[in-house]
Amino acid sequence: MYYSNGNYEAFARPRKPERADRVTAYIVGAGLAGLATAAFLVRDGQVPGDRITVLEASGLTGGALDGIADPSKGFKARGGREMEDHFECLWDLFRSIPSLEVPDASVLDEFYWLNKDDPNFSLMRSTTDRGKDGHADGKFRLTKKAQKDLTKLFLTRDEDLYDKRIDEVLGRDFLDSTFWMYWRTMFAFEEWHSALEMKLYLQRFVHHIGGLPDFSALKFTKYNQYESLALPLQKWLTDAGVRFVYDTEVTNVTFAHAGAKKTATRIDWRQGGEAGGVDLGPDDLVFVTIGSLVANSSWGDHHTAPVYDPELREGNPWTLWRTIARQDPSFGRPDVFCGSPAESTWESATLTTLDDQVLPYIERICQRDPLSGRVVTGGIVTVQDSSWLMSWTINRQPHFAAQPAGTAAVWIYGLFPDATGDYVKKKMRDCTGEEIAAEWLYHLGVPLDRIETLARDAVVCLPCMMPYVTSFFMPRKAGDRPDVVPAGVTNAAFIGQFAETVRDCIFTTEYSVRTAMEAVYTLLDVERGVPEVFASAYDVRSLIKAAVRSRDGEKLPIPKLVQRKLDKTVVGELLHRYEAV
Ligand SMILES: Cc1cc2nc3c(=O)[nH]c(=O)nc-3n(C[C@H](O)[C@H](O)[C@H](O)COP(=O)(O)OP(=O)(O)OC[C@H]3O[C@@H](n4cnc5c(N)ncnc54)[C@H](O)[C@@H]3O)c2cc1C
C-alpha cells in the first residue's frame, strides 16, 4: 500500500490482484468502515462478492450512520455528518455506488449536484439571550497570545503532544475566543481532549479556516446518512453477492504467532445466544472494526430519559478489541479510549415538529423557510449562553425519506450533559425528550407561557445518550491505536476510527473509509495508490490565507526590510495576492 495524489492514480484501474480468486473475506461490523471494506474488496480487489461475509451485531447496516423512523416513537438519528470535498477516499468509493434516487447517477454525482444547486452556509451561527443573534459575526477574536498558542500548536511535532490535553497547550485566551466556540461545537472537542488530535484537525482542515464561521466549508447529503450513504452501499454490495449476517456478536479473533508472523486462525461469535465460529486458513482474510463511538448508546423517548450505561459486556466492540489486544502489544490499548466514559459522553436528541406552531421561531433564527427543501440552518446554531452548551441544526427537509410533509426534523446536542439547564432545572442527562424540547424552545425565544404546551403537543423529541461518542479524542500516544495492518500480520486488518493512519482525523466518515481502503490495498496488494490526505497543510497559499483569516483580516507583522526582500520573490507575490501584507 502506498499513498498517491493527482489524476494519474485516481483514474487508473488496478489489475486483478494475484490472490483475488483464492481469498475468502470476513468483515466484523457493518458500519461505514465494514461496508467500505467490502466495496473495495469487490471493486479494486476484484474478489467475487459471494466470497465476502459481513458479521454484524445489530440487525442493520450503517453502525453510527443511523436514521430511521421508529413507528411508535418518531424519527431518530444519533448524529448528522458535516462533510467536505476533500474526503478523498470516501468520494473515491461513492463515485462507484449508484444513487438510489437519481437515475444514472452515482452517490457522488447526486451529492455534487445537490451541493452545487444549494450550497451550504449559515445566516446565524450562534444565538444568545433567548434567540437573539449571538453576533459571532464571522470573527475569531483571537488575542495575540491566543494566535501565538495556536501557531505553536500547528507547528508542534506529534511526539511532543503525546498524552497532552488541549488545555495544557492552549491557554485561557484561546479557550475564551470565538474561534474555540466555533471549533469545539463544530467538532465536539472538550478542553480535556487530546492536544495531538486538535493539532491534526488544525492541519487537516487548514484550507477551511475561512469557511469555518459561516459553514460555507461544509456539504451535506440529501437525507440522513443511513439513507443517503449506507443504504445505497448496502444495495450495491448485496447485488454483488456479498452476504450480510446480522445479530452476530463477534467475541474473539484468535491469532497464532510464528516468529515475527501473526496470522488470524479463528473467529468466534455468538448468534442468538449460541456460540459459533469459523477456522481461518492463510487465504482467509479478516477485517475487524475495533471500538465504536456509538457503543452503549441508548435512546430515551419523549417521556423517558435515556439510560446512561457505560458497562462493557461480551460482544461489545470494546470488549472484542480488549480480547484481541491481549494477544499482542501491537494490537493497541483500547482502555486509553474506553477507560473514562465520563470524559467521552454527550447526548443528542432528534426532535420532529408535529405542526406549524414552532416553525416561525425557527425561521426567525435561520432566516430561511425550514420547509423549502433547501439549506435551512446551514450547519449548527450554537446557543452561546446555554449551560448545556446546546447546539442545534436543521438539514434540508425532509431529513428522512418517510417524513410527513409539513414537519421539520431538528438535531440537538449538548456538550455538557451534566450541567443544569437554564429553563429546565435538571441535568440534560436526566431529561425526557419533552424536557429537552422545552429547554430548546426556551433558547429559541418562545414566550414563557407557550413553552410547556408546545413541548408537550407540538413536537416529539427522542434523546440519545452516547457514553463513548468522543472516546477517540482521549489523550493518546504512539501505539495506543494499532496500525491498520500491524507489522507481521498476514491476513488481518483493523478498520474504523481506532485504527492508526497518518495525518487523517477521526470522528469523520472519511477516516472509516480510509482505513478500509488501506486495509484492502495492503492485504491484497492492490497496485493502485490510496489517495493521500489532502495536502493543504503543505500548501503555502492555504497557510497564508489561514494566517490572515485567523487574525480577522489583520495584515501579517512582517518587518519592512524583510518585506522588501520578499517582494522580489514569489512569496511576496503570494502575500500580496492573499492580502497578507
Ligand atoms: C453524533 C455523531 C456525529 C458525527 N458527526 C460527523 C460529522 O460531522 N462528519 C463526519 O464525517 N462524521 C461524523 N460522525 C462520525 C461517523 O459517523 C463515524 O465515524 C463513522 O460512521 C464510523 O463508522 P465505523 O464503521 O468506523 O464504526 P461504527 O459506525 O461504530 O460501526 C461499527 C459497527 O460494527 C458493529 N460491531 C461492533 N462490534 C461488533 C462485534 N463484536 N461483532 C459484530 N459487529 C460488531 C456495530 O454494531 C456497528 O454496526 C459522527 C458520528 C456521530 C455518532
XYZ file of C-alpha atoms and ligand atoms in Angstrom:
634
model
C 0.000 0.000 0.000
C 1.298 3.423 -0.869
C -0.174 6.927 -0.995
C -0.594 8.954 -4.139
C -2.338 12.075 -5.376
C -3.381 13.514 -8.718
C -5.366 12.221 -11.667
C -2.947 9.578 -12.905
C -3.572 7.240 -9.988
C -7.122 8.452 -9.387
C -8.315 7.301 -12.805
C -6.100 4.231 -13.172
C -7.775 0.837 -12.813
C -5.774 -1.764 -10.902
C -5.348 -5.209 -12.436
C -6.696 -8.216 -10.574
C -4.534 -8.973 -7.521
C -2.849 -12.343 -7.544
C -4.869 -13.636 -4.539
C -8.263 -12.265 -5.640
C -9.880 -15.584 -6.606
C -8.410 -17.531 -3.713
C -9.346 -15.394 -0.750
C -12.404 -15.521 1.455
C -13.074 -12.399 3.485
C -14.834 -11.920 6.815
C -15.644 -8.401 7.913
C -16.589 -7.667 11.523
C -19.049 -4.761 11.679
C -21.408 -3.391 9.018
C -20.726 0.252 9.876
C -19.269 2.501 7.191
C -15.784 1.004 7.671
C -17.079 -2.554 7.168
C -19.260 -1.625 4.184
C -16.397 0.288 2.562
C -14.053 -2.675 3.101
C -16.468 -4.962 1.278
C -16.821 -2.442 -1.550
C -13.053 -2.006 -2.037
C -12.632 -5.797 -1.974
C -15.187 -6.111 -4.780
C -14.267 -3.053 -6.884
C -10.498 -2.819 -6.570
C -9.545 -6.196 -5.106
C -11.877 -7.904 -7.635
C -12.808 -10.513 -5.066
C -16.112 -12.193 -6.045
C -18.870 -10.808 -3.793
C -20.029 -14.269 -2.732
C -16.656 -14.835 -1.042
C -17.273 -11.931 1.351
C -19.251 -12.197 4.609
C -20.099 -9.253 6.852
C -20.784 -10.179 10.501
C -22.889 -7.568 12.269
C -24.026 -7.487 15.909
C -27.171 -5.456 15.242
C -29.967 -6.077 12.774
C -28.970 -3.261 10.396
C -26.058 -1.901 8.410
C -24.692 1.609 8.948
C -23.444 1.488 12.567
C -23.160 5.126 13.660
C -24.728 6.187 10.360
C -28.292 5.785 11.523
C -31.510 7.487 10.530
C -34.755 5.679 10.922
C -38.445 6.041 11.698
C -39.312 4.283 14.926
C -43.002 3.584 14.217
C -44.179 4.047 17.802
C -41.948 6.986 18.703
C -40.775 9.142 15.815
C -37.727 9.821 13.667
C -34.265 9.440 15.048
C -30.600 9.822 14.126
C -27.778 9.936 16.663
C -25.904 12.438 14.550
C -25.545 14.231 11.238
C -22.403 14.420 9.143
C -20.585 17.576 8.219
C -18.720 16.624 5.049
C -16.234 18.300 2.711
C -14.886 17.992 -0.795
C -11.556 16.566 0.348
C -12.838 13.327 1.797
C -10.592 11.723 -0.791
C -11.201 8.036 -0.033
C -14.902 8.463 0.624
C -15.542 10.154 -2.725
C -13.281 7.636 -4.442
C -15.683 4.996 -3.119
C -19.013 6.726 -3.687
C -18.211 7.649 -7.315
C -18.839 3.929 -7.990
C -22.022 3.461 -5.946
C -25.289 4.161 -7.819
C -27.679 6.675 -6.289
C -30.954 5.153 -5.132
C -32.979 8.152 -6.332
C -31.279 9.832 -9.288
C -31.239 7.682 -12.449
C -27.806 7.002 -13.967
C -26.071 8.987 -11.201
C -23.603 7.860 -8.573
C -23.972 8.830 -4.914
C -21.128 11.300 -5.562
C -22.969 12.818 -8.574
C -26.130 13.167 -6.530
C -24.230 14.838 -3.676
C -22.232 17.080 -6.033
C -25.275 18.321 -7.942
C -27.250 18.902 -4.758
C -24.484 20.971 -3.164
C -23.867 22.922 -6.405
C -27.535 23.900 -6.670
C -27.953 24.573 -2.980
C -24.630 25.485 -1.356
C -24.413 25.389 2.394
C -23.886 28.471 4.535
C -25.282 29.740 7.783
C -27.033 33.061 8.315
C -26.870 32.912 12.115
C -24.078 30.841 13.624
C -24.943 31.485 17.271
C -27.628 32.938 19.497
C -27.740 34.403 22.957
C -30.363 35.825 25.273
C -33.195 33.577 24.037
C -32.935 33.599 20.287
C -31.114 36.880 19.641
C -28.144 36.945 17.255
C -25.023 35.916 19.190
C -23.005 38.226 16.921
C -20.188 35.861 16.235
C -20.123 37.969 13.054
C -17.609 35.751 11.318
C -14.861 36.873 13.697
C -12.393 34.639 15.547
C -11.406 37.171 18.213
C -8.058 35.558 18.921
C -5.773 37.720 21.061
C -2.077 37.916 20.170
C -1.375 35.351 22.889
C -4.085 33.008 21.542
C -2.744 33.379 17.976
C 0.717 32.523 19.237
C -0.517 29.424 21.085
C -2.414 28.269 18.010
C 0.525 28.780 15.653
C 2.830 26.970 18.049
C 0.434 24.031 18.247
C 0.133 23.887 14.459
C 3.913 23.545 14.212
C 4.427 21.059 17.047
C 5.611 17.537 16.228
C 3.220 14.692 17.039
C 5.530 13.136 19.624
C 5.648 16.362 21.608
C 1.882 16.180 22.060
C 1.600 12.588 23.262
C -0.788 12.257 26.235
C -1.283 16.029 26.408
C -4.652 17.750 26.843
C -5.830 20.740 24.821
C -5.833 22.988 27.900
C -2.180 22.112 28.503
C -1.126 23.670 25.205
C -3.749 26.340 24.553
C -4.167 28.994 27.215
C -7.195 30.753 28.657
C -7.073 33.469 25.963
C -7.618 30.848 23.296
C -10.271 28.972 25.262
C -12.229 32.215 25.702
C -12.085 33.091 21.985
C -14.890 32.930 19.438
C -12.615 30.593 17.449
C -12.866 27.986 20.225
C -16.644 28.408 20.384
C -16.892 27.626 16.655
C -14.352 24.829 16.847
C -15.468 22.881 19.876
C -19.158 22.969 18.966
C -18.499 22.016 15.341
C -16.135 19.135 16.126
C -17.225 18.283 19.720
C -13.849 18.911 21.335
C -13.638 19.431 25.102
C -10.786 21.155 26.923
C -9.574 17.840 28.371
C -9.333 16.143 24.970
C -6.189 15.312 23.027
C -3.915 18.176 22.018
C -2.492 15.906 19.313
C -5.941 15.417 17.816
C -6.577 19.168 17.962
C -3.378 19.750 16.025
C -4.229 17.093 13.444
C -7.619 18.760 12.938
C -5.998 22.189 12.507
C -3.641 20.826 9.875
C -6.209 18.614 8.168
C -8.764 21.387 7.766
C -6.483 24.429 7.445
C -7.975 25.122 3.984
C -11.372 25.547 5.665
C -10.431 28.153 8.288
C -12.092 30.899 6.206
C -15.273 28.854 5.798
C -15.480 27.915 9.460
C -17.576 30.777 10.862
C -20.408 30.527 8.313
C -20.010 26.829 7.410
C -19.536 27.566 3.732
C -16.802 24.926 4.108
C -19.392 22.197 4.656
C -21.508 19.997 2.465
C -24.401 17.725 3.407
C -26.203 14.704 1.972
C -29.851 14.889 0.911
C -31.238 12.772 3.764
C -29.667 11.378 6.921
C -26.563 9.330 6.172
C -28.196 5.944 6.712
C -30.499 6.621 3.793
C -28.076 8.670 1.677
C -24.856 6.672 2.189
C -25.330 3.323 3.971
C -28.388 2.088 2.051
C -27.025 2.648 -1.491
C -23.767 0.977 -0.460
C -25.585 -1.956 1.110
C -27.683 -2.418 -2.063
C -24.635 -2.341 -4.328
C -22.898 -4.916 -2.141
C -25.951 -7.173 -1.957
C -26.282 -7.005 -5.755
C -22.617 -8.019 -5.951
C -23.380 -11.133 -3.862
C -21.904 -10.009 -0.516
C -23.516 -11.871 2.390
C -24.694 -9.988 5.500
C -25.099 -11.984 8.707
C -26.943 -9.949 11.348
C -27.453 -10.373 15.104
C -23.999 -11.915 15.349
C -21.649 -10.647 18.018
C -18.040 -11.494 17.309
C -16.344 -12.313 20.610
C -12.773 -13.018 19.532
C -10.352 -13.269 16.667
C -7.531 -15.620 17.605
C -4.023 -15.043 16.270
C -1.183 -17.571 16.003
C 2.371 -16.285 16.306
C 5.193 -17.885 14.273
C 8.405 -15.889 14.622
C 7.559 -12.341 13.550
C 4.454 -13.526 11.666
C 0.974 -13.181 13.166
C -1.895 -14.974 11.483
C -5.584 -14.905 12.381
C -6.682 -18.512 12.785
C -10.250 -18.328 14.079
C -13.253 -16.024 14.505
C -15.621 -16.740 17.412
C -19.114 -15.334 17.674
C -22.428 -15.594 19.478
C -25.598 -15.833 17.438
C -28.950 -15.944 19.221
C -27.195 -16.998 22.427
C -25.365 -19.862 20.658
C -21.577 -19.899 20.353
C -20.243 -20.345 16.825
C -17.248 -19.514 14.712
C -15.064 -20.342 11.783
C -11.462 -21.529 11.442
C -9.319 -19.446 9.125
C -6.672 -20.545 6.632
C -3.873 -18.373 5.231
C -6.090 -17.103 2.376
C -8.954 -16.234 4.672
C -8.852 -12.539 5.444
C -10.453 -10.853 8.427
C -11.166 -7.123 8.778
C -12.199 -6.084 12.278
C -13.915 -2.826 13.254
C -12.421 -2.100 16.667
C -14.087 0.136 19.248
C -17.121 2.238 18.424
C -18.211 5.772 19.195
C -21.816 4.627 19.426
C -21.199 1.594 21.644
C -23.694 1.508 24.539
C -25.694 4.381 23.111
C -29.204 4.308 24.474
C -32.419 6.001 23.373
C -34.991 7.552 25.638
C -38.244 8.922 24.281
C -40.489 11.940 24.667
C -41.483 10.802 28.165
C -38.364 8.921 29.261
C -34.750 9.979 29.789
C -32.129 7.741 28.150
C -30.213 5.330 30.368
C -26.514 6.011 30.909
C -24.928 2.581 30.827
C -21.208 2.529 30.047
C -20.642 -1.106 31.164
C -18.792 -3.096 28.512
C -20.180 -6.632 28.108
C -19.196 -9.562 25.904
C -19.779 -8.941 22.189
C -19.357 -5.182 22.608
C -16.940 -3.563 20.126
C -14.691 -2.519 23.015
C -14.677 -5.962 24.643
C -13.784 -7.521 21.320
C -10.858 -5.126 20.902
C -9.715 -5.772 24.500
C -9.765 -9.544 23.860
C -7.788 -9.163 20.650
C -5.357 -6.618 22.146
C -4.346 -9.037 24.894
C -2.741 -11.237 22.218
C -0.084 -8.801 21.022
C 1.274 -5.389 22.079
C 0.943 -4.077 18.511
C -2.840 -4.537 18.628
C -3.335 -1.313 20.613
C -4.557 -0.217 24.033
C -8.354 0.087 23.990
C -8.587 1.251 27.607
C -6.874 4.533 26.735
C -10.073 5.350 24.826
C -12.862 3.478 26.606
C -11.441 3.814 30.128
C -13.083 7.125 31.125
C -16.602 7.356 29.672
C -17.341 10.381 31.885
C -14.938 12.289 29.637
C -16.274 10.969 26.337
C -20.034 11.263 26.865
C -22.505 13.610 25.369
C -26.117 13.494 24.472
C -28.067 14.269 21.328
C -31.775 14.374 20.539
C -33.850 14.212 17.376
C -36.879 16.480 17.561
C -39.652 16.428 14.947
C -42.219 19.198 14.718
C -45.781 17.871 14.501
C -47.495 21.026 13.222
C -46.535 24.565 12.184
C -46.538 26.223 15.622
C -42.776 26.107 16.274
C -41.699 26.870 12.695
C -41.880 30.713 12.931
C -39.479 30.697 15.916
C -37.039 28.569 13.933
C -37.375 30.796 10.883
C -36.538 33.922 12.883
C -33.132 32.408 13.626
C -32.210 30.542 10.475
C -33.733 33.303 8.291
C -34.951 30.747 5.785
C -38.129 28.750 5.256
C -37.478 25.480 7.147
C -39.695 23.535 4.735
C -38.360 24.836 1.408
C -36.386 21.619 0.835
C -33.206 23.689 0.618
C -30.494 24.556 3.171
C -32.114 25.648 6.456
C -29.733 26.483 9.325
C -26.697 25.654 7.154
C -24.919 23.831 9.995
C -25.310 24.057 13.726
C -26.631 27.069 15.615
C -24.855 27.295 18.973
C -26.691 28.710 21.958
C -23.740 30.629 23.413
C -25.306 31.169 26.828
C -26.692 27.647 27.248
C -25.349 25.838 30.308
C -25.576 22.547 28.383
C -23.703 24.310 25.547
C -26.566 23.337 23.276
C -26.268 23.443 19.501
C -28.998 22.503 17.037
C -29.355 22.122 13.309
C -31.976 21.586 10.662
C -30.804 19.979 7.442
C -32.677 20.093 4.183
C -36.186 18.753 4.775
C -37.388 16.085 4.674
C -34.373 14.671 6.515
C -35.943 11.195 6.481
C -37.437 9.915 3.242
C -40.620 8.861 5.070
C -41.070 12.132 6.970
C -44.568 13.603 6.510
C -44.837 16.889 4.561
C -45.070 19.970 6.773
C -42.792 18.611 9.510
C -39.191 19.514 10.288
C -36.595 17.237 11.900
C -34.196 19.036 14.221
C -30.977 17.596 15.651
C -29.930 18.935 19.055
C -26.876 18.191 21.127
C -25.328 19.353 24.367
C -21.605 19.187 25.094
C -22.216 19.395 28.860
C -24.960 16.879 29.752
C -24.050 17.149 33.454
C -24.876 20.846 33.730
C -28.248 22.060 34.997
C -30.463 23.535 32.266
C -31.340 27.220 32.072
C -35.117 26.675 31.839
C -35.449 23.044 32.870
C -33.581 22.963 36.149
C -32.174 19.489 35.524
C -29.085 17.928 34.058
C -29.571 17.191 30.371
C -28.816 13.517 31.022
C -31.810 13.291 33.396
C -34.262 14.940 30.999
C -37.013 13.351 28.961
C -37.390 14.346 25.325
C -40.172 16.724 26.322
C -37.898 18.491 28.817
C -35.092 18.817 26.274
C -37.649 20.232 23.843
C -38.709 22.784 26.493
C -35.089 23.870 27.049
C -34.609 24.234 23.295
C -37.847 26.224 22.894
C -36.716 28.481 25.735
C -33.470 29.236 23.918
C -35.371 29.772 20.642
C -37.165 32.635 22.376
C -40.634 31.056 22.554
C -42.765 33.073 25.059
C -42.534 31.509 28.507
C -46.262 30.834 28.710
C -46.193 28.751 25.499
C -43.140 26.586 26.175
C -44.835 23.802 28.155
C -47.742 23.411 25.711
C -45.527 23.391 22.640
C -43.019 20.973 24.195
C -45.886 18.635 25.068
C -48.066 18.826 21.960
C -46.251 20.400 19.021
C -43.088 18.278 18.852
C -41.811 14.801 19.593
C -38.248 14.600 20.890
C -36.127 11.451 21.256
C -32.921 11.798 23.318
C -29.882 9.557 22.909
C -27.060 9.083 25.429
C -23.661 8.169 23.947
C -21.076 7.271 26.612
C -18.235 6.729 24.118
C -19.025 9.314 21.456
C -15.737 11.208 21.803
C -13.642 8.309 23.102
C -11.202 8.758 20.200
C -10.428 12.280 21.438
C -8.903 10.999 24.689
C -5.217 12.000 25.029
C -3.078 9.307 23.426
C 0.385 8.392 22.255
C 2.005 6.210 19.596
C 0.918 2.590 19.876
C -2.412 3.268 21.578
C -4.101 2.698 18.219
C -2.938 -0.329 16.226
C -1.783 0.138 12.637
C -4.378 -0.847 10.042
C -2.217 -3.887 9.359
C 0.262 -4.204 12.250
C 3.784 -5.348 11.386
C 3.955 -9.093 10.779
C 0.207 -9.645 10.403
C -0.521 -11.689 7.275
C -4.296 -11.962 6.908
C -5.993 -9.467 9.230
C -6.573 -5.733 9.449
C -8.091 -3.258 11.875
C -10.562 -0.770 10.443
C -12.597 2.188 11.692
C -11.969 5.112 13.989
C -9.414 3.453 16.275
C -7.010 2.061 13.681
C -3.953 4.209 13.044
C -3.395 6.002 9.777
C -1.266 9.053 9.139
C -2.446 12.673 9.087
C -6.174 11.983 8.887
C -8.727 12.953 11.542
C -11.049 10.722 13.477
C -14.754 11.486 14.042
C -15.138 11.553 10.289
C -16.751 9.273 7.754
C -13.573 9.716 5.692
C -11.432 8.098 8.392
C -13.515 4.915 8.394
C -13.370 4.665 4.595
C -9.640 5.464 4.524
C -8.777 2.668 6.960
C -10.960 0.304 4.888
C -9.161 1.245 1.681
C -5.732 0.917 3.269
C -6.671 -2.455 4.754
C -7.827 -3.935 1.429
C -4.980 -2.431 -0.591
C -2.418 -3.779 1.909
C -3.736 -7.311 2.336
C -4.457 -7.822 -1.379
C -1.519 -5.776 -2.604
C -3.757 -3.697 -4.878
C -1.477 -1.945 -7.363
C -3.162 1.481 -7.166
C -2.272 4.272 -4.707
C -4.552 5.219 -1.835
C -5.218 8.977 -2.129
C -3.164 10.779 0.481
C -4.830 13.116 2.958
C -5.424 16.430 1.170
C -2.133 18.272 1.459
C -3.368 21.774 2.327
C -1.132 21.827 5.415
C 1.799 21.856 2.975
C 0.269 24.423 0.594
C 1.711 27.855 1.238
C -1.417 29.524 -0.227
C -3.692 27.781 2.309
C -1.298 28.689 5.091
C -1.173 32.372 4.183
C -4.960 32.570 3.847
C -5.450 30.814 7.187
C -2.915 33.061 8.918
C -4.645 36.238 7.734
C -8.090 34.856 8.466
C -7.157 33.780 11.994
C -6.114 37.424 12.615
C -9.599 38.530 11.486
C -8.058 40.054 8.371
C -5.277 41.995 10.082
C -2.106 42.011 7.962
C 0.884 39.872 8.964
C 3.515 41.696 11.062
C 6.412 41.358 8.625
C 9.306 43.819 9.213
C 9.663 46.330 6.329
C 13.185 45.197 5.448
C 12.129 41.554 5.193
C 9.042 42.551 3.202
C 11.163 44.480 0.679
C 13.256 41.349 0.122
C 10.167 39.124 -0.111
C 8.577 41.485 -2.635
C 11.223 40.432 -5.124
C 10.139 36.771 -4.796
C 7.090 34.604 -5.498
C 6.462 34.539 -1.741
C 5.993 38.308 -1.854
C 3.582 37.881 -4.770
C 1.535 35.380 -2.778
C 1.497 37.568 0.323
C 0.042 40.408 -1.751
C -2.411 38.165 -3.600
C -3.886 36.888 -0.348
C -3.855 40.341 1.260
C -1.447 39.286 3.950
C 0.641 42.449 3.653
C -23.285 12.141 16.735
C -22.320 11.896 15.633
C -21.914 12.945 14.835
C -20.993 12.727 13.812
N -20.625 13.771 13.015
C -19.824 13.534 11.949
C -19.531 14.562 11.032
O -19.962 15.694 11.207
N -18.772 14.272 9.945
C -18.286 13.030 9.713
O -17.650 12.806 8.674
N -18.503 12.034 10.609
C -19.252 12.260 11.704
N -19.515 11.263 12.590
C -18.639 10.080 12.562
C -19.032 8.967 11.635
O -20.415 8.800 11.585
C -18.390 7.694 12.190
O -17.044 7.949 12.433
C -18.468 6.522 11.255
O -19.790 6.353 10.789
C -17.974 5.279 11.998
O -18.105 4.141 11.192
P -17.381 2.781 11.600
O -17.864 1.744 10.666
O -15.942 3.020 11.670
O -17.847 2.466 13.072
P -19.316 2.247 13.646
O -20.270 3.111 12.933
O -19.182 2.340 15.097
O -19.687 0.776 13.212
C -19.247 -0.356 13.873
C -20.191 -1.494 13.502
O -19.638 -2.697 13.973
C -20.619 -3.426 14.668
N -19.914 -4.193 15.700
C -19.174 -3.702 16.693
N -18.684 -4.678 17.450
C -19.106 -5.825 16.898
C -18.922 -7.185 17.232
N -18.215 -7.552 18.287
N -19.491 -8.118 16.429
C -20.201 -7.739 15.329
N -20.418 -6.462 14.997
C -19.872 -5.518 15.773
C -21.534 -2.376 15.265
O -22.806 -2.908 15.551
C -21.559 -1.348 14.143
O -22.558 -1.615 13.192
C -20.464 11.435 13.606
C -20.889 10.386 14.389
C -21.807 10.611 15.398
C -22.253 9.458 16.249
